[in-house]
Amino acid sequence: MAVSIVVGTHWGDEGKGKIVDYLGENAQVVARAQGGNNAGHTVIVEGEKYVFHLLPSGVLHPGKVGILGDGMVVDPSSLLGEIDFLRQKGKDVSERLFLSSKAHLVLPYHRILDGIYENIRGGRKLGTTGKGIGPAYEDKVSRWGIRVGDLEDEKLFAQKLRVTLDYKNLLLERAFNQPPLPYDKILEDYLGYASLLRPYIADTSKMIYQFYREGKNILIEGAQGTMLDLDHGTYPFVTSSYPVVAGSLLGVGLGLGSISNLEVLGVCKAYTTRVGEGPFPTELQEEMGDYLRDKGGEYGATTGRPRRCGWLDGVILRYAARINGITSLALTKLDVLGGIDSLKVCRAYLVEGEEVDDFPVSSHLWDKCEPVYEEMEGWEEDISSVSSYYDLPSSAQRFVEFIEDFMQIPIAIVSVGKERRNTLVRKEIF
Ligand code: IMP
């Protein structure tokens, strides 16, 4: 009986989907804790590609219980679409999926306001996914939110929608000069979703606690990454939830003191990417950035946007290890670095002439961080179909061991290639 939390060490897109899919095999319960359909977790099994936005990727394994936790914001039509997609692929999750009654609903005005807020920012855009995530969390915090559990009582839902929509329409019309949204249409749509979602709604926090007490392995699938965390990321260029480990426990409603066996697996890509705006000290602007983007297929799984690419930022990795209490690492997409003569890993920054080895807390310093690199010899071979760590070229093994040494944290998994079978395990997690 154990709880494993998978957390992204940088700005998301670290390849968590594939790692979670691998770990899902030995878990009985797989859960998402925060975020919404801004996430895009890709898993490829036997040539078939699955992109998960709301469901935990581990549900691909037959019989695993899937949980959408309390800390999530859920767009019902997106969730129903995913459930349907899996059903068409012969993977019915309907008997084993549970949706927290405390999770918040994403409503049409959230998506509209997401776009309006971005436009107002002009040159200081955040580059959001446009899914309404920020406005949905904004409503949660300011207590205008409508929760999944409210769908269980039609009258109550209708009342809550009436009050909230009156306020949102006031905002849309008076502040932003936009047409009001139709109450009747939204009510009809959401009552339709309610009838389909009702069987899934549950007290998932209680369920997870009971599963843990029964000795089951629980896998919590973090979405986004440490540097997109509302408190600990590169604010304001962050998402509106808590992708760090503390947020995962909060988001599934599990108390740290109840867990005696916790593993925190940090998922780190062999290079670094970010999508959206904001600081990125190791970003590569020219040829090498394009090489990584093309070879790594670095285009957003949710929005299709090209991701910004750069060398692995070890300073951020160390920061993520501290904030999350990472106990082991998974290093992903190592194959993408093949064919590059000389590889770099950032081990410190020069900030105003001084070498620092921690991520500065003050945002005015972020654009002044000049990476200090460790250079290493690369490898020529295509390693994307390797299935044992010891079959990797020696320089690829040296790259892995350098990071392990630098971090003083074991690298439990090295991932090369897209398929489930190209997951090289150095230490068992469950
Ligand atoms: P939002 O979460 O849509 O509000 O977007 C805020 C920031 O988080 C933007 O920079 C997005 O590109 C980024 N973001 C949100 N979700 C993900 C993700 O799953 N992967 C990578 N970046 C993300």
Tab-separated table of C-alpha atoms and ligand atoms in Angstrom:
chain	number	residue	atom	x	y	z
A	1	MET	CA	0.000	0.000	0.000
A	2	ALA	CA	1.534	3.240	-1.165
A	3	VAL	CA	0.743	6.627	-2.581
A	4	SER	CA	2.826	7.813	-5.528
A	5	ILE	CA	2.555	11.328	-6.781
A	6	VAL	CA	3.836	12.210	-10.211
A	7	VAL	CA	4.840	15.843	-10.529
A	8	GLY	CA	6.207	17.886	-13.443
A	9	THR	CA	9.523	19.530	-12.610
A	10	HIS	CA	9.385	22.425	-15.093
A	11	TRP	CA	6.543	24.062	-17.061
A	12	GLY	CA	4.491	20.978	-17.876
A	13	ASP	CA	4.754	18.738	-20.943
A	14	GLU	CA	7.514	16.685	-19.311
A	15	GLY	CA	6.018	13.452	-20.639
A	16	LYS	CA	4.066	12.618	-17.488
A	17	GLY	CA	1.354	10.805	-19.474
A	18	LYS	CA	3.700	8.022	-20.531
A	19	ILE	CA	5.188	7.641	-17.043
A	20	VAL	CA	1.760	7.534	-15.409
A	21	ASP	CA	0.637	4.984	-17.939
A	22	TYR	CA	3.617	2.808	-17.021
A	23	LEU	CA	3.074	3.180	-13.261
A	24	GLY	CA	-0.663	2.635	-13.666
A	25	GLU	CA	-0.008	-1.040	-14.174
A	26	ASN	CA	0.830	-1.536	-10.480
A	27	ALA	CA	-1.669	0.936	-9.072
A	28	GLN	CA	-5.265	0.105	-8.316
A	29	VAL	CA	-6.432	3.728	-8.167
A	30	VAL	CA	-5.359	6.545	-10.490
A	31	ALA	CA	-6.369	10.127	-9.754
A	32	ARG	CA	-6.132	13.668	-11.056
A	33	ALA	CA	-6.053	16.324	-8.358
A	34	GLN	CA	-5.974	19.745	-9.972
A	35	GLY	CA	-6.300	21.656	-13.221
A	36	GLY	CA	-8.780	20.880	-15.943
A	37	ASN	CA	-8.770	20.279	-19.663
A	38	ASN	CA	-5.874	22.694	-20.067
A	39	ALA	CA	-3.749	19.565	-19.539
A	40	GLY	CA	-2.877	17.269	-22.415
A	41	HIS	CA	-1.314	13.931	-21.511
A	42	THR	CA	-0.339	11.784	-24.451
A	43	VAL	CA	0.009	8.015	-24.258
A	44	ILE	CA	0.846	5.758	-27.186
A	45	VAL	CA	0.046	2.074	-26.827
A	46	GLU	CA	0.630	-0.350	-29.697
A	47	GLY	CA	0.688	2.479	-32.200
A	48	GLU	CA	-2.590	3.956	-30.951
A	49	LYS	CA	-2.430	7.530	-29.626
A	50	TYR	CA	-4.560	8.661	-26.685
A	51	VAL	CA	-4.570	12.278	-25.493
A	52	PHE	CA	-6.083	12.756	-22.050
A	53	HIS	CA	-7.232	16.186	-20.906
A	54	LEU	CA	-9.329	15.419	-17.827
A	55	LEU	CA	-9.200	11.695	-17.198
A	56	PRO	CA	-6.128	10.275	-15.464
A	57	SER	CA	-4.069	8.457	-18.122
A	58	GLY	CA	-3.844	5.367	-15.901
A	59	VAL	CA	-7.466	4.472	-16.733
A	60	LEU	CA	-6.172	3.003	-19.978
A	61	HIS	CA	-5.325	-0.078	-17.941
A	62	PRO	CA	-8.375	-2.293	-17.571
A	63	GLY	CA	-9.998	-2.362	-14.162
A	64	LYS	CA	-8.205	0.629	-12.615
A	65	VAL	CA	-10.365	2.994	-10.613
A	66	GLY	CA	-10.134	6.520	-12.018
A	67	ILE	CA	-10.770	9.580	-9.880
A	68	LEU	CA	-11.213	13.228	-10.798
A	69	GLY	CA	-10.423	14.928	-7.525
A	70	ASP	CA	-11.810	17.809	-5.475
A	71	GLY	CA	-9.259	20.357	-6.690
A	72	MET	CA	-10.166	20.064	-10.365
A	73	VAL	CA	-12.213	22.318	-12.601
A	74	VAL	CA	-14.289	20.225	-14.972
A	75	ASP	CA	-15.748	21.119	-18.320
A	76	PRO	CA	-18.558	18.537	-18.589
A	77	SER	CA	-18.724	18.398	-22.367
A	78	SER	CA	-14.973	17.789	-22.564
A	79	LEU	CA	-15.205	15.023	-19.930
A	80	LEU	CA	-18.131	13.314	-21.635
A	81	GLY	CA	-16.245	13.524	-24.947
A	82	GLU	CA	-13.246	11.737	-23.415
A	83	ILE	CA	-15.383	9.029	-21.835
A	84	ASP	CA	-17.072	8.509	-25.184
A	85	PHE	CA	-13.789	8.412	-27.083
A	86	LEU	CA	-12.509	5.642	-24.812
A	87	ARG	CA	-15.768	3.723	-25.145
A	88	GLN	CA	-15.391	3.815	-28.935
A	89	LYS	CA	-11.893	2.402	-28.539
A	90	GLY	CA	-13.333	-0.495	-26.543
A	91	LYS	CA	-12.170	0.884	-23.179
A	92	ASP	CA	-15.279	1.530	-21.162
A	93	VAL	CA	-14.540	3.405	-17.921
A	94	SER	CA	-18.133	3.984	-16.864
A	95	GLU	CA	-18.187	1.449	-14.016
A	96	ARG	CA	-14.873	2.585	-12.522
A	97	LEU	CA	-14.782	6.363	-12.862
A	98	PHE	CA	-15.636	8.781	-10.061
A	99	LEU	CA	-15.950	12.541	-10.184
A	100	SER	CA	-15.641	14.620	-7.036
A	101	SER	CA	-18.752	16.396	-5.981
A	102	LYS	CA	-16.490	19.223	-4.741
A	103	ALA	CA	-14.788	19.832	-8.105
A	104	HIS	CA	-15.856	23.053	-9.808
A	105	LEU	CA	-17.648	23.311	-13.115
A	106	VAL	CA	-16.270	25.228	-16.067
A	107	LEU	CA	-19.140	27.211	-17.591
A	108	PRO	CA	-19.362	28.993	-20.970
A	109	TYR	CA	-18.658	32.425	-19.439
A	110	HIS	CA	-15.329	31.147	-18.106
A	111	ARG	CA	-14.038	30.449	-21.603
A	112	ILE	CA	-15.296	33.804	-22.879
A	113	LEU	CA	-13.718	35.698	-19.986
A	114	ASP	CA	-10.420	33.825	-20.467
A	115	GLY	CA	-10.232	35.288	-23.989
A	116	ILE	CA	-11.318	38.768	-22.885
A	117	TYR	CA	-8.732	38.906	-20.080
A	118	GLU	CA	-5.979	37.887	-22.477
A	119	ASN	CA	-6.996	40.597	-24.975
A	120	ILE	CA	-7.044	43.253	-22.295
A	121	ARG	CA	-3.493	42.359	-21.289
A	122	GLY	CA	-2.327	43.203	-24.799
A	123	GLY	CA	1.460	42.822	-24.896
A	124	ARG	CA	1.480	41.218	-21.429
A	125	LYS	CA	-0.623	38.181	-22.403
A	126	LEU	CA	-0.180	35.014	-20.323
A	127	GLY	CA	-0.691	32.729	-23.291
A	128	THR	CA	-3.388	30.639	-21.578
A	129	THR	CA	-4.918	27.562	-23.183
A	130	GLY	CA	-8.211	29.451	-23.533
A	131	LYS	CA	-10.169	26.703	-21.738
A	132	GLY	CA	-11.571	29.008	-19.057
A	133	ILE	CA	-9.358	27.562	-16.321
A	134	GLY	CA	-8.270	30.844	-14.699
A	135	PRO	CA	-11.786	32.333	-14.582
A	136	ALA	CA	-13.191	29.058	-13.171
A	137	TYR	CA	-10.644	29.059	-10.324
A	138	GLU	CA	-11.223	32.786	-9.878
A	139	ASP	CA	-14.912	32.034	-9.236
A	140	LYS	CA	-13.990	29.262	-6.831
A	141	VAL	CA	-11.833	31.599	-4.757
A	142	SER	CA	-14.316	34.475	-4.856
A	143	ARG	CA	-17.139	32.040	-4.033
A	144	TRP	CA	-19.083	32.447	-7.259
A	145	GLY	CA	-18.251	28.921	-8.345
A	146	ILE	CA	-20.798	26.217	-9.118
A	147	ARG	CA	-19.672	22.741	-8.132
A	148	VAL	CA	-20.171	19.347	-9.714
A	149	GLY	CA	-22.319	18.327	-6.730
A	150	ASP	CA	-24.737	21.140	-7.561
A	151	LEU	CA	-25.698	19.196	-10.686
A	152	GLU	CA	-27.336	16.579	-8.482
A	153	ASP	CA	-30.221	18.868	-7.608
A	154	GLU	CA	-31.775	20.495	-10.687
A	155	LYS	CA	-33.621	23.190	-8.745
A	156	LEU	CA	-30.562	24.194	-6.788
A	157	PHE	CA	-28.426	24.234	-9.931
A	158	ALA	CA	-30.994	26.419	-11.752
A	159	GLN	CA	-31.014	28.900	-8.846
A	160	LYS	CA	-27.237	29.083	-8.612
A	161	LEU	CA	-26.891	29.523	-12.351
A	162	ARG	CA	-29.489	32.315	-12.349
A	163	VAL	CA	-27.663	34.358	-9.712
A	164	THR	CA	-24.192	33.774	-11.128
A	165	LEU	CA	-25.204	34.354	-14.732
A	166	ASP	CA	-26.915	37.644	-13.823
A	167	TYR	CA	-23.620	38.811	-12.370
A	168	LYS	CA	-21.523	37.488	-15.286
A	169	ASN	CA	-23.846	39.085	-17.843
A	170	LEU	CA	-23.569	42.382	-16.017
A	171	LEU	CA	-19.818	42.065	-16.337
A	172	LEU	CA	-19.919	41.016	-19.984
A	173	GLU	CA	-22.325	43.783	-21.012
A	174	ARG	CA	-21.226	46.723	-18.864
A	175	ALA	CA	-17.519	46.151	-18.480
A	176	PHE	CA	-16.676	44.438	-21.756
A	177	ASN	CA	-19.416	45.508	-24.129
A	178	GLN	CA	-20.295	41.918	-25.022
A	179	PRO	CA	-23.708	40.298	-25.602
A	180	PRO	CA	-25.219	38.544	-22.556
A	181	LEU	CA	-25.264	34.750	-22.450
A	182	PRO	CA	-28.635	32.942	-22.654
A	183	TYR	CA	-29.719	31.447	-19.320
A	184	ASP	CA	-32.159	28.925	-20.817
A	185	LYS	CA	-29.639	27.443	-23.223
A	186	ILE	CA	-26.915	27.030	-20.603
A	187	LEU	CA	-29.408	25.537	-18.146
A	188	GLU	CA	-30.624	23.056	-20.737
A	189	ASP	CA	-27.089	22.043	-21.732
A	190	TYR	CA	-25.911	21.601	-18.156
A	191	LEU	CA	-28.995	19.670	-17.050
A	192	GLY	CA	-28.284	17.402	-20.022
A	193	TYR	CA	-24.703	16.921	-18.812
A	194	ALA	CA	-26.036	16.390	-15.282
A	195	SER	CA	-28.124	13.400	-16.307
A	196	LEU	CA	-25.083	11.809	-17.958
A	197	LEU	CA	-22.609	12.658	-15.189
A	198	ARG	CA	-24.760	11.851	-12.163
A	199	PRO	CA	-23.655	8.190	-11.937
A	200	TYR	CA	-20.025	9.286	-11.594
A	201	ILE	CA	-20.438	11.896	-8.849
A	202	ALA	CA	-19.029	10.792	-5.493
A	203	ASP	CA	-17.244	11.769	-2.297
A	204	THR	CA	-13.878	10.905	-3.836
A	205	SER	CA	-11.798	12.106	-0.880
A	206	LYS	CA	-13.491	9.536	1.352
A	207	MET	CA	-13.103	6.878	-1.333
A	208	ILE	CA	-9.371	7.477	-1.704
A	209	TYR	CA	-8.877	7.313	2.050
A	210	GLN	CA	-10.748	4.012	2.190
A	211	PHE	CA	-8.820	2.589	-0.767
A	212	TYR	CA	-5.573	3.493	0.956
A	213	ARG	CA	-6.691	1.879	4.221
A	214	GLU	CA	-7.582	-1.271	2.280
A	215	GLY	CA	-3.963	-1.503	1.124
A	216	LYS	CA	-4.366	-0.325	-2.455
A	217	ASN	CA	-1.679	1.518	-4.417
A	218	ILE	CA	-2.783	5.022	-5.329
A	219	LEU	CA	-1.248	7.013	-8.135
A	220	ILE	CA	-1.863	10.745	-8.262
A	221	GLU	CA	-1.213	12.239	-11.650
A	222	GLY	CA	-0.045	15.852	-11.384
A	223	ALA	CA	-0.954	18.077	-14.301
A	224	GLN	CA	1.103	21.039	-15.579
A	225	GLY	CA	4.369	21.502	-13.651
A	226	THR	CA	6.103	23.102	-10.681
A	227	MET	CA	6.942	26.328	-12.526
A	228	LEU	CA	3.273	26.770	-13.459
A	229	ASP	CA	2.220	26.568	-9.804
A	230	LEU	CA	0.193	29.535	-8.624
A	231	ASP	CA	2.441	30.109	-5.587
A	232	HIS	CA	5.755	28.581	-6.567
A	233	GLY	CA	5.932	29.126	-10.316
A	234	THR	CA	6.879	32.069	-12.485
A	235	TYR	CA	3.883	34.183	-11.421
A	236	PRO	CA	1.890	35.616	-13.183
A	237	PHE	CA	2.919	33.308	-16.049
A	238	VAL	CA	1.409	30.307	-14.295
A	239	THR	CA	-1.788	28.319	-14.246
A	240	SER	CA	-4.442	28.937	-11.583
A	241	SER	CA	-4.030	25.737	-9.580
A	242	TYR	CA	-1.339	24.011	-7.523
A	243	PRO	CA	0.586	21.466	-9.591
A	244	VAL	CA	3.107	20.929	-6.751
A	245	VAL	CA	2.833	17.869	-4.516
A	246	ALA	CA	1.098	19.724	-1.693
A	247	GLY	CA	-1.575	20.683	-4.239
A	248	SER	CA	-1.991	17.052	-5.242
A	249	LEU	CA	-2.781	15.985	-1.687
A	250	LEU	CA	-5.043	18.997	-1.218
A	251	GLY	CA	-6.717	18.249	-4.527
A	252	VAL	CA	-7.616	14.660	-3.707
A	253	GLY	CA	-8.435	15.431	-0.088
A	254	LEU	CA	-5.837	13.122	1.430
A	255	GLY	CA	-4.038	14.201	4.615
A	256	LEU	CA	-0.258	13.884	4.605
A	257	GLY	CA	-0.338	12.448	8.129
A	258	SER	CA	-2.514	9.548	6.946
A	259	ILE	CA	0.130	8.317	4.515
A	260	SER	CA	3.004	6.210	5.731
A	261	ASN	CA	4.430	5.279	2.357
A	262	LEU	CA	4.718	8.220	-0.038
A	263	GLU	CA	6.804	8.312	-3.193
A	264	VAL	CA	7.203	11.581	-5.072
A	265	LEU	CA	8.319	11.009	-8.627
A	266	GLY	CA	9.528	14.141	-10.396
A	267	VAL	CA	9.163	13.887	-14.165
A	268	CYS	CA	11.816	15.848	-16.000
A	269	LYS	CA	12.424	16.034	-19.735
A	270	ALA	CA	16.034	15.690	-20.976
A	271	TYR	CA	15.686	19.270	-22.223
A	272	THR	CA	13.270	21.983	-21.167
A	273	THR	CA	10.189	23.410	-22.856
A	274	ARG	CA	7.460	25.865	-22.064
A	275	VAL	CA	4.330	26.882	-23.891
A	276	GLY	CA	2.882	30.320	-23.304
A	277	GLU	CA	4.641	33.457	-22.191
A	278	GLY	CA	7.038	34.112	-19.321
A	279	PRO	CA	10.698	33.759	-18.332
A	280	PHE	CA	12.759	30.829	-19.607
A	281	PRO	CA	16.489	31.225	-18.878
A	282	THR	CA	17.768	28.306	-20.985
A	283	GLU	CA	15.582	29.005	-24.024
A	284	LEU	CA	17.286	28.428	-27.370
A	285	GLN	CA	16.147	30.866	-30.002
A	286	GLU	CA	17.721	29.553	-33.160
A	287	GLU	CA	18.722	26.330	-34.897
A	288	MET	CA	19.065	24.148	-31.796
A	289	GLY	CA	15.648	25.229	-30.487
A	290	ASP	CA	14.073	24.305	-33.840
A	291	TYR	CA	15.917	20.973	-33.839
A	292	LEU	CA	14.529	20.032	-30.414
A	293	ARG	CA	11.018	21.202	-31.324
A	294	ASP	CA	10.925	19.208	-34.559
A	295	LYS	CA	12.598	16.081	-33.259
A	296	GLY	CA	10.690	16.109	-29.977
A	297	GLY	CA	7.326	16.948	-31.620
A	298	GLU	CA	7.080	19.883	-29.236
A	299	TYR	CA	3.636	21.159	-30.084
A	300	GLY	CA	0.959	21.569	-27.407
A	301	ALA	CA	-1.283	18.508	-26.985
A	302	THR	CA	-4.186	20.806	-26.057
A	303	THR	CA	-3.722	23.852	-28.273
A	304	GLY	CA	-1.247	22.692	-30.943
A	305	ARG	CA	0.952	25.723	-30.180
A	306	PRO	CA	4.705	25.318	-30.831
A	307	ARG	CA	6.542	24.945	-27.538
A	308	ARG	CA	9.575	27.054	-26.721
A	309	CYS	CA	12.620	24.784	-26.318
A	310	GLY	CA	15.924	25.007	-24.463
A	311	TRP	CA	18.611	23.054	-22.606
A	312	LEU	CA	17.715	21.217	-19.430
A	313	ASP	CA	17.507	23.725	-16.605
A	314	GLY	CA	19.088	21.991	-13.617
A	315	VAL	CA	18.583	25.019	-11.360
A	316	ILE	CA	14.839	24.683	-11.780
A	317	LEU	CA	15.086	20.913	-11.362
A	318	ARG	CA	16.810	21.417	-8.015
A	319	TYR	CA	14.172	23.984	-7.013
A	320	ALA	CA	11.392	21.535	-7.981
A	321	ALA	CA	13.066	18.799	-5.926
A	322	ARG	CA	12.984	21.036	-2.862
A	323	ILE	CA	9.455	22.402	-3.263
A	324	ASN	CA	7.982	18.965	-3.929
A	325	GLY	CA	10.209	16.750	-1.804
A	326	ILE	CA	11.030	14.606	-4.835
A	327	THR	CA	12.206	11.117	-3.858
A	328	SER	CA	13.014	9.810	-7.338
A	329	LEU	CA	13.116	11.090	-10.887
A	330	ALA	CA	11.949	10.002	-14.308
A	331	LEU	CA	13.988	11.399	-17.182
A	332	THR	CA	11.972	11.492	-20.394
A	333	LYS	CA	12.564	11.949	-24.124
A	334	LEU	CA	16.265	11.188	-23.866
A	335	ASP	CA	16.205	9.946	-27.474
A	336	VAL	CA	15.466	13.479	-28.712
A	337	LEU	CA	19.011	14.528	-27.725
A	338	GLY	CA	20.551	11.948	-30.086
A	339	GLY	CA	22.588	13.385	-32.957
A	340	ILE	CA	23.774	16.477	-31.062
A	341	ASP	CA	27.598	16.632	-30.641
A	342	SER	CA	27.722	18.604	-27.467
A	343	LEU	CA	24.933	18.634	-24.872
A	344	LYS	CA	24.391	21.236	-22.186
A	345	VAL	CA	22.764	21.207	-18.769
A	346	CYS	CA	22.355	24.437	-16.828
A	347	ARG	CA	23.850	24.002	-13.341
A	348	ALA	CA	23.701	27.638	-12.102
A	349	TYR	CA	22.788	31.159	-13.211
A	350	LEU	CA	24.881	34.288	-13.388
A	351	VAL	CA	22.709	37.048	-11.979
A	352	GLU	CA	24.176	40.545	-12.111
A	353	GLY	CA	27.663	39.020	-12.187
A	354	GLU	CA	27.091	36.657	-9.279
A	355	GLU	CA	26.715	32.894	-9.606
A	356	VAL	CA	23.545	31.584	-7.950
A	357	ASP	CA	22.361	28.007	-7.762
A	358	ASP	CA	18.747	28.522	-6.718
A	359	PHE	CA	15.872	29.963	-8.698
A	360	PRO	CA	15.534	33.654	-7.673
A	361	VAL	CA	12.272	34.448	-5.903
A	362	SER	CA	12.084	38.021	-7.216
A	363	SER	CA	10.573	38.280	-10.669
A	364	HIS	CA	12.691	41.308	-11.610
A	365	LEU	CA	15.720	38.970	-11.618
A	366	TRP	CA	14.269	36.299	-13.893
A	367	ASP	CA	15.174	37.973	-17.158
A	368	LYS	CA	18.675	38.589	-15.799
A	369	CYS	CA	19.440	34.900	-15.240
A	370	GLU	CA	22.244	33.860	-17.585
A	371	PRO	CA	22.687	30.088	-17.623
A	372	VAL	CA	26.000	28.561	-16.588
A	373	TYR	CA	26.313	25.305	-18.483
A	374	GLU	CA	27.979	21.966	-17.962
A	375	GLU	CA	28.878	20.539	-21.367
A	376	MET	CA	28.816	16.878	-22.191
A	377	GLU	CA	29.548	14.684	-25.143
A	378	GLY	CA	26.441	13.558	-27.054
A	379	TRP	CA	25.724	10.354	-28.997
A	380	GLU	CA	24.912	9.663	-32.636
A	381	GLU	CA	22.731	6.566	-32.307
A	382	ASP	CA	18.950	6.483	-32.516
A	383	ILE	CA	17.997	5.137	-29.090
A	384	SER	CA	14.239	5.408	-29.495
A	385	SER	CA	13.674	1.642	-29.612
A	386	VAL	CA	16.061	0.658	-26.824
A	387	SER	CA	14.341	-1.377	-24.129
A	388	SER	CA	17.058	-1.759	-21.463
A	389	TYR	CA	19.035	1.000	-19.773
A	390	TYR	CA	22.295	-0.898	-20.252
A	391	ASP	CA	21.794	-0.923	-24.047
A	392	LEU	CA	22.092	2.861	-24.137
A	393	PRO	CA	25.349	4.272	-25.568
A	394	SER	CA	27.843	5.085	-22.839
A	395	SER	CA	27.562	8.852	-23.384
A	396	ALA	CA	23.764	8.629	-22.930
A	397	GLN	CA	24.311	6.730	-19.676
A	398	ARG	CA	26.844	9.373	-18.620
A	399	PHE	CA	24.233	12.094	-19.273
A	400	VAL	CA	21.746	10.283	-17.010
A	401	GLU	CA	24.359	9.681	-14.325
A	402	PHE	CA	25.476	13.302	-14.426
A	403	ILE	CA	21.935	14.440	-13.605
A	404	GLU	CA	21.611	11.831	-10.903
A	405	ASP	CA	24.868	12.953	-9.379
A	406	PHE	CA	23.996	16.636	-9.685
A	407	MET	CA	20.612	16.063	-8.052
A	408	GLN	CA	21.626	13.412	-5.533
A	409	ILE	CA	18.271	11.798	-6.294
A	410	PRO	CA	17.936	8.411	-8.010
A	411	ILE	CA	16.680	8.383	-11.579
A	412	ALA	CA	14.201	5.519	-11.391
A	413	ILE	CA	12.976	5.655	-14.977
A	414	VAL	CA	14.534	6.734	-18.254
A	415	SER	CA	12.109	7.080	-21.114
A	416	VAL	CA	13.116	6.866	-24.770
A	417	GLY	CA	10.722	6.579	-27.711
A	418	LYS	CA	6.982	6.940	-27.649
A	419	GLU	CA	5.755	3.477	-26.823
A	420	ARG	CA	5.020	1.996	-23.411
A	421	ARG	CA	7.766	-0.610	-23.951
A	422	ASN	CA	10.508	2.046	-24.257
A	423	THR	CA	10.357	2.831	-20.559
A	424	LEU	CA	13.689	1.849	-19.026
A	425	VAL	CA	13.302	1.050	-15.366
A	426	ARG	CA	16.262	1.429	-13.031
A	427	LYS	CA	14.311	1.287	-9.773
A	428	GLU	CA	10.778	0.045	-9.088
A	429	ILE	CA	8.363	2.678	-7.753
A	430	PHE	CA	5.427	0.526	-6.629
B	1	IMP	P1	-4.181	28.199	-18.299
B	1	IMP	O1	-3.874	27.044	-17.406
B	1	IMP	O2	-4.966	27.831	-19.516
B	1	IMP	O3	-4.761	29.362	-17.549
B	1	IMP	O4	-2.768	28.738	-18.877
B	1	IMP	C1	-1.795	29.370	-18.056
B	1	IMP	C2	-0.388	28.957	-18.469
B	1	IMP	O5	-0.206	27.573	-18.174
B	1	IMP	C3	-0.095	29.106	-19.967
B	1	IMP	O6	1.266	29.456	-20.115
B	1	IMP	C4	-0.350	27.712	-20.502
B	1	IMP	O7	0.365	27.493	-21.701
B	1	IMP	C5	0.209	26.880	-19.371
B	1	IMP	N1	-0.370	25.531	-19.292
B	1	IMP	C6	-1.566	25.171	-18.803
B	1	IMP	N2	-1.731	23.846	-18.868
B	1	IMP	C7	-0.599	23.351	-19.386
B	1	IMP	C8	-0.146	22.015	-19.661
B	1	IMP	O8	-0.822	21.007	-19.429
B	1	IMP	N3	1.102	21.927	-20.189
B	1	IMP	C9	1.895	23.000	-20.422
B	1	IMP	N4	1.513	24.256	-20.176
B	1	IMP	C10	0.275	24.428	-19.660
